[in-house]
Coordinates of C-alpha atoms and ligand atoms in Angstrom, one line a residue:
M260 CA 13.9 13.9 -1.8
N261 CA 14.2 16.6 0.8
N262 CA 12.0 16.2 3.9
C263 CA 10.6 12.8 2.9
I264 CA 10.6 10.6 6.0
F265 CA 10.8 7.4 4.0
C266 CA 13.8 8.8 2.0
K267 CA 15.4 9.5 5.4
I268 CA 14.8 5.9 6.4
V269 CA 16.4 4.7 3.1
A270 CA 19.4 7.1 3.8
Q271 CA 19.6 5.8 7.4
E272 CA 19.2 9.3 8.7
I273 CA 16.4 8.1 10.9
P274 CA 16.1 4.6 12.3
A275 CA 13.8 1.9 11.2
T276 CA 13.4 -1.8 11.9
I277 CA 14.3 -3.3 8.5
I278 CA 13.2 -6.8 7.7
H279 CA 14.2 -7.0 4.0
E280 CA 16.0 -5.1 1.3
D281 CA 17.5 -5.4 -2.1
D282 CA 18.7 -3.0 -4.8
D283 CA 15.2 -1.6 -5.4
V284 CA 13.1 -2.0 -2.3
L285 CA 13.2 -1.7 1.5
V286 CA 10.8 -3.3 3.9
F287 CA 10.5 -2.2 7.5
M288 CA 8.1 -2.4 10.4
D289 CA 5.3 0.3 10.5
I290 CA 5.8 2.4 13.6
G291 CA 2.0 2.6 14.1
P292 CA 0.8 -0.9 13.3
I293 CA -2.8 -1.5 12.6
I294 CA -2.1 -5.0 13.7
K295 CA 1.3 -5.9 15.3
G296 CA 3.7 -7.2 12.6
H297 CA 2.4 -4.6 10.0
A298 CA 5.2 -3.9 7.5
L299 CA 5.8 -1.3 4.8
V300 CA 7.3 -2.0 1.4
I301 CA 8.8 1.0 -0.3
P302 CA 11.0 1.7 -3.3
K303 CA 14.5 3.0 -2.3
K304 CA 14.1 5.7 -4.9
H305 CA 11.6 8.4 -4.1
C306 CA 8.4 7.9 -6.2
D307 CA 4.9 9.2 -5.9
P308 CA 2.0 9.1 -6.8
V309 CA 1.2 5.7 -8.1
G310 CA 0.5 7.0 -11.6
E311 CA 4.1 8.2 -11.9
T312 CA 5.6 5.1 -10.6
P313 CA 7.1 2.8 -13.3
D314 CA 5.3 -0.4 -13.9
D315 CA 8.3 -2.6 -13.2
L316 CA 8.6 -0.9 -9.8
I317 CA 4.9 -1.4 -9.0
A318 CA 5.4 -5.1 -9.9
K319 CA 8.5 -5.3 -7.7
L320 CA 6.7 -3.7 -4.7
H321 CA 3.8 -6.1 -5.0
I322 CA 5.9 -9.2 -5.5
T323 CA 7.8 -8.2 -2.4
A324 CA 4.5 -7.6 -0.5
K325 CA 3.5 -11.2 -1.5
R326 CA 6.7 -12.5 0.1
I327 CA 6.1 -10.5 3.3
A328 CA 2.6 -11.7 3.4
Q329 CA 3.9 -15.3 3.3
A330 CA 6.4 -14.5 6.0
Q331 CA 3.5 -13.2 8.2
M332 CA 1.4 -16.3 7.6
N333 CA 4.3 -18.7 8.2
G334 CA 6.4 -16.8 10.7
L335 CA 3.7 -15.0 12.8
G336 CA 0.9 -17.5 12.3
A337 CA -1.3 -14.9 10.6
D338 CA -4.6 -16.3 9.4
G339 CA -4.9 -13.6 6.6
V340 CA -3.1 -10.5 5.3
N341 CA -4.4 -7.1 4.0
I342 CA -2.2 -5.7 1.3
M343 CA -3.0 -2.0 0.8
Q344 CA -1.7 1.0 -1.0
N345 CA -3.2 4.4 -0.2
N346 CA -3.1 7.2 -2.9
G347 CA -3.8 10.8 -2.1
K348 CA -5.0 12.5 1.1
A349 CA -8.6 11.5 0.2
A350 CA -7.6 7.9 0.4
G351 CA -5.8 8.3 3.7
Q352 CA -2.2 8.7 2.4
E353 CA 0.0 10.6 4.8
V354 CA 3.5 9.8 3.6
E355 CA 4.0 10.9 -0.1
H356 CA 6.5 8.2 -1.0
I357 CA 4.7 5.2 -2.5
H358 CA 4.4 2.3 -0.1
V359 CA 2.5 -0.9 0.2
H360 CA 1.1 -1.8 3.6
V361 CA 1.3 -5.5 4.5
I362 CA -0.9 -6.2 7.5
P363 CA -1.1 -9.5 9.2
R364 CA -4.6 -10.5 10.3
F365 CA -5.7 -13.0 12.9
D366 CA -9.1 -14.6 13.3
K367 CA -9.8 -12.8 16.5
D368 CA -7.7 -9.7 16.1
G369 CA -10.8 -7.5 16.7
H370 CA -10.0 -5.1 13.8
H371 CA -12.8 -4.2 11.4
W372 CA -12.3 -2.0 8.3
N373 CA -15.1 0.5 7.9
W374 CA -16.1 -1.3 4.8
N375 CA -19.5 0.3 4.4
A376 CA -20.8 -1.0 1.1
K377 CA -23.1 1.4 -0.8
K378 CA -25.7 0.9 -3.5
Y379 CA -25.9 2.6 -6.9
D380 CA -29.1 4.5 -7.3
N381 CA -29.8 2.4 -10.4
V382 CA -27.9 0.4 -13.0
E383 CA -27.6 3.4 -15.4
E384 CA -25.6 5.2 -12.7
M385 CA -23.1 2.3 -12.5
N386 CA -23.0 1.9 -16.3
D387 CA -22.3 5.6 -16.7
L388 CA -19.3 5.3 -14.4
A389 CA -18.1 2.2 -16.2
D390 CA -18.3 4.0 -19.5
K391 CA -16.1 6.9 -18.1
L392 CA -13.5 4.3 -17.0
R393 CA -13.6 2.4 -20.3
S394 CA -13.0 5.5 -22.3
Q395 CA -10.0 6.4 -20.1
L396 CA -8.6 2.9 -20.6
E397 CA -9.0 3.1 -24.4
R398 CA -6.8 6.2 -24.5
R399 CA -3.7 4.3 -23.6
Ligands
5GP1745 P1 -0.2 6.2 4.7 O1 -1.2 6.7 5.6 O2 0.7 7.2 4.1 O3 -0.7 5.1 3.7 O4 0.8 5.3 5.7 C1 2.0 5.8 6.3 C2 2.4 4.8 7.3 O5 3.7 5.2 7.6 C3 1.6 4.8 8.6 O6 1.0 3.5 8.8 C4 2.5 5.3 9.6 O7 2.4 4.6 10.8 C5 3.9 4.9 9.0 N1 5.0 5.8 9.4 C6 4.9 7.1 9.5 N2 6.1 7.6 9.9 C7 6.9 6.5 10.1 C8 8.3 6.4 10.6 O8 9.0 7.3 10.9 N3 8.7 5.1 10.8 C9 8.0 4.0 10.5 N4 8.6 2.9 10.6 N5 6.7 4.1 10.0 C10 6.2 5.4 9.9
ZN1746 ZN1 10.8 9.8 -0.4

């Protein structure tokens, strides 16, 4: 894919600190870590958005993320791990080549997600949204 920075990393046109690869996936250190040790799992083949990524590749990305999380716990002494995958600009996605963030977390790392939980106005509002989601899921 022209101009995709992650495709350029796969093609070794720009450098990256690679920690794992196989036929399907590449894992490298995020250049702007939320917490030091932050890694990215990407498919070697350009794919985006999540809805157009084959199920078996989604599975492979997340199975690999699980392995990286274990390596962060066992190798870096992480106390926890955030596994995240941003989709679309509204969700904070900047690089449009699907990727899974694997972020080691430490008890006193000082990082706090802006997890600002809201409330539904009433139960009907939540049920209405649930109905919309169910009807989409029934279409498959
Ligand atoms: P997004 O916001 O799209 O979910 O995440 C993109 C991630 O890619 C960011 O965390 C950013 O630091 C990382 N990133 C962007 N460009 C490069 C690069 O050239 N090399 C590496 N290693 N990471 C990058
Ligand atoms: Zn790409």
